[in-house]
XYZ file of C-alpha atoms in Angstrom:
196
model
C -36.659 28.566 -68.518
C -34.908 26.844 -71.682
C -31.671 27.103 -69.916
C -32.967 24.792 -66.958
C -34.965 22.509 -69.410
C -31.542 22.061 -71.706
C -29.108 22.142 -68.264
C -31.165 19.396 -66.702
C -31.646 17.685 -69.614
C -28.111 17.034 -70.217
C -27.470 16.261 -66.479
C -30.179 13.868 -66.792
C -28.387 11.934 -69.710
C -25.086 12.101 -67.907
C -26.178 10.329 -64.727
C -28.581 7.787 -66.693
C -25.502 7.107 -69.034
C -23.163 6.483 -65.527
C -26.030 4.358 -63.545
C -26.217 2.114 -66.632
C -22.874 1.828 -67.507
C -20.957 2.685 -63.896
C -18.739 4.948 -66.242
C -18.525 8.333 -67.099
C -20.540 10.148 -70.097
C -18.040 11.925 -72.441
C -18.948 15.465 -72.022
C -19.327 15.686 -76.106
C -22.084 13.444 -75.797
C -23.534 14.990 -73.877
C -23.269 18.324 -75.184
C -24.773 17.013 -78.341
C -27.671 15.704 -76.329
C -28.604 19.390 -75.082
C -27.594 20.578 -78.191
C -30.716 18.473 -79.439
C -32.628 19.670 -76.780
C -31.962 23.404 -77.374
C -32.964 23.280 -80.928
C -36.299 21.636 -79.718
C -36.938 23.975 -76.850
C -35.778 27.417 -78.014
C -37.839 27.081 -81.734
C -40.870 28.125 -80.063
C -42.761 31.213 -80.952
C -43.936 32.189 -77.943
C -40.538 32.909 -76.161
C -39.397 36.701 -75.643
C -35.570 36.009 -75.206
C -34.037 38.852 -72.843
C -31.145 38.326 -73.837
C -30.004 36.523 -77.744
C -30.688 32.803 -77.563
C -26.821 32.774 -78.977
C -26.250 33.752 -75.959
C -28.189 32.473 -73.830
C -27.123 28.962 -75.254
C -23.347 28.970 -75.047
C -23.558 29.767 -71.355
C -26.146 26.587 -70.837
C -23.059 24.783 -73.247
C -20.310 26.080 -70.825
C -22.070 25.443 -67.446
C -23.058 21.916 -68.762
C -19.582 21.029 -69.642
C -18.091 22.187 -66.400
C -20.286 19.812 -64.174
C -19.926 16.938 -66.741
C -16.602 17.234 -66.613
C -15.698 18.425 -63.093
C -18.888 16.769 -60.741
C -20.369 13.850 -62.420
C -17.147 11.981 -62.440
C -17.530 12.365 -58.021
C -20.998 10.936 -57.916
C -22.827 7.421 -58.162
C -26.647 7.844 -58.991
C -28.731 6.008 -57.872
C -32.260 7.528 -58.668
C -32.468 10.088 -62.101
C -35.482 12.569 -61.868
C -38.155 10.804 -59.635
C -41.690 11.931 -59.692
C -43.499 10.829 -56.871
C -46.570 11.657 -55.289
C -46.501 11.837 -51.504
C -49.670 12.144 -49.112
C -48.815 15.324 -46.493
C -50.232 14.283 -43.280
C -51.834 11.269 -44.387
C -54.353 13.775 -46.759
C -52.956 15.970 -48.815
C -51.713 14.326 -52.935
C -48.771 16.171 -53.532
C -46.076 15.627 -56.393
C -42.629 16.222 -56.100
C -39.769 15.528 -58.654
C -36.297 15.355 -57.262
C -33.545 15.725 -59.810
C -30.705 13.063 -58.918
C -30.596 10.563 -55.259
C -27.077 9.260 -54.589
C -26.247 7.573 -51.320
C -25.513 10.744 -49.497
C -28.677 12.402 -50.304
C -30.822 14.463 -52.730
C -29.082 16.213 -55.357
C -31.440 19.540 -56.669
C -29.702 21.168 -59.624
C -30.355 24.766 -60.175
C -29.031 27.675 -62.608
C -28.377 31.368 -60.889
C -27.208 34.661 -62.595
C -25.412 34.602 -58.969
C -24.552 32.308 -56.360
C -26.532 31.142 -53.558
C -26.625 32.516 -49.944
C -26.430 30.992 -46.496
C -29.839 32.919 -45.792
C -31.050 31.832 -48.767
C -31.109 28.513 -47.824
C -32.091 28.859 -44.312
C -35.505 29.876 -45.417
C -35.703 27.212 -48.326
C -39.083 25.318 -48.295
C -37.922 22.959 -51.220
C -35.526 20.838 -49.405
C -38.402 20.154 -47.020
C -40.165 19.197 -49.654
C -38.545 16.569 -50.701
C -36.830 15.473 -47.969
C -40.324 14.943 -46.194
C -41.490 13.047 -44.053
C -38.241 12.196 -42.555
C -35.552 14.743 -42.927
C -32.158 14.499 -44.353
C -29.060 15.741 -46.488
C -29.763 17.389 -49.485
C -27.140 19.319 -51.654
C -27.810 21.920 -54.222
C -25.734 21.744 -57.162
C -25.614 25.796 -58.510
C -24.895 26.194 -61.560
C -23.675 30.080 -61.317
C -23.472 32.319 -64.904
C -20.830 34.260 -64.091
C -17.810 35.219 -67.001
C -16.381 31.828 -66.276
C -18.586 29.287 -65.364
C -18.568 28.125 -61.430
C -20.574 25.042 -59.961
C -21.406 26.410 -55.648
C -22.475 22.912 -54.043
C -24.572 23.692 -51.041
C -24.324 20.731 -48.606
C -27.342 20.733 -45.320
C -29.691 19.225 -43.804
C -33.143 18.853 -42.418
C -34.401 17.738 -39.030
C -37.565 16.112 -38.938
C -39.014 18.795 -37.001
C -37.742 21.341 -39.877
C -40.189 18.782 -41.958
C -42.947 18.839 -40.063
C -42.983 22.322 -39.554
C -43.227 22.570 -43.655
C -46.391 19.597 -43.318
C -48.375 22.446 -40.791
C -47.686 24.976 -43.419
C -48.763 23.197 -46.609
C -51.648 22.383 -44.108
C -52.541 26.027 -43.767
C -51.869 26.613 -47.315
C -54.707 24.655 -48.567
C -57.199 25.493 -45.797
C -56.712 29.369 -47.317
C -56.921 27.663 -50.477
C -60.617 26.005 -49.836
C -61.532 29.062 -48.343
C -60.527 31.468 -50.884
C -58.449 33.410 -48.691
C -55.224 34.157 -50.517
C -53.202 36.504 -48.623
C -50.538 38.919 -51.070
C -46.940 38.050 -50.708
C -44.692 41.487 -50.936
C -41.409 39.751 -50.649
C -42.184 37.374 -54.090
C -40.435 38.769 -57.154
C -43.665 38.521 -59.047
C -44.215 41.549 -56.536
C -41.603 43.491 -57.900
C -41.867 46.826 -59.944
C -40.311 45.053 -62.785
C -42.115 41.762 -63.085
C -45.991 42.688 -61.795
């Protein structure tokens, strides 16, 4: 969780420091910026690291550098972290922030021990999400912690009927809510023998 607070942080500097300026961020700034961050973040008592912070910090450094330096420089923001609150079928408040919009879509930045599959993706419910109610491109930008740092973009996109199909579910999801009916979910890693 600090390592995609400090990671997005960073990335969030970078592209407001290119939309305002139309150049790129030096990659020391922004380093320092996260740097910042991390201190702020990873002070708190009631974290149980699994791994040392150390650690755990100079990977978020490494992966941060690598986009700054190899995928900012390819993209023009146009819209840094937007939180918006969208009515699902006309009734429904629900907020959604979307990390970066460009031209060619919605940008959602992530951090992975490992990198994302095609299946993965097929059944992802956050692209609809945000791409609702219309559809659209959206690109995930993976930041993967392997030995050496690797950035996996994911380019797809959503039909509006992909979309709508998410507004029926959300639809179901809060008539179980109202009702009290919450049904278990096996295949959710909070199901798992070593997080329940």
């Amino acid at each position: 969780l600090v390592m995609g607070t400090v990671y997005h942080s960073g990335l969030q500097y970078a592209y407001n420091f290119k939309k305002n300026s139309s150049e790129n961020p030096n990659s020391k700034m922004v380093l320092e910026t996260a740097d910042q961050k991390w201190n702020s973040e990873a002070s708190a008592p009631e974290i149980q690291w699994d791994k040392s912070p150390g650690v755990i910090k100079d990977q978020t450094m490494a992966l941060l550098g690598k986009y700054v330096s190899e995928i900012v420089p390819q993209i023009m923001p146009k819209e840094i972290e937007i939180r918006d609150e969208i009515m699902v079928g006309g009734e429904i408040p629900f907020i959604r922030i979307r990390d970066l919009i460009t031209e060619n879509g919605i940008i959602d930045h992530k951090t992975s021990s490992k990198r994302y599959s095609s299946e993965s993706i097929k059944s992802d419910l956050q692209s609809l999400a945000y791409l609702y109610p219309n559809g659209g491109s959206f690109h995930y930008h993976v930041a993967v912690k392997t030995k050496e740092p690797v950035i996996q973009i994911i380019d797809f996109s959503r039909s509006r009927s992909e979309v709508m199909w998410w507004e029926g579910l959300v639809k179901k999801v809060v008539k179980q809510i109202s009702e009290g009916t919450f049904p278990e979910n096996p295949t959710n890693w909070t199901c798992s023998e070593r997080f329940c």
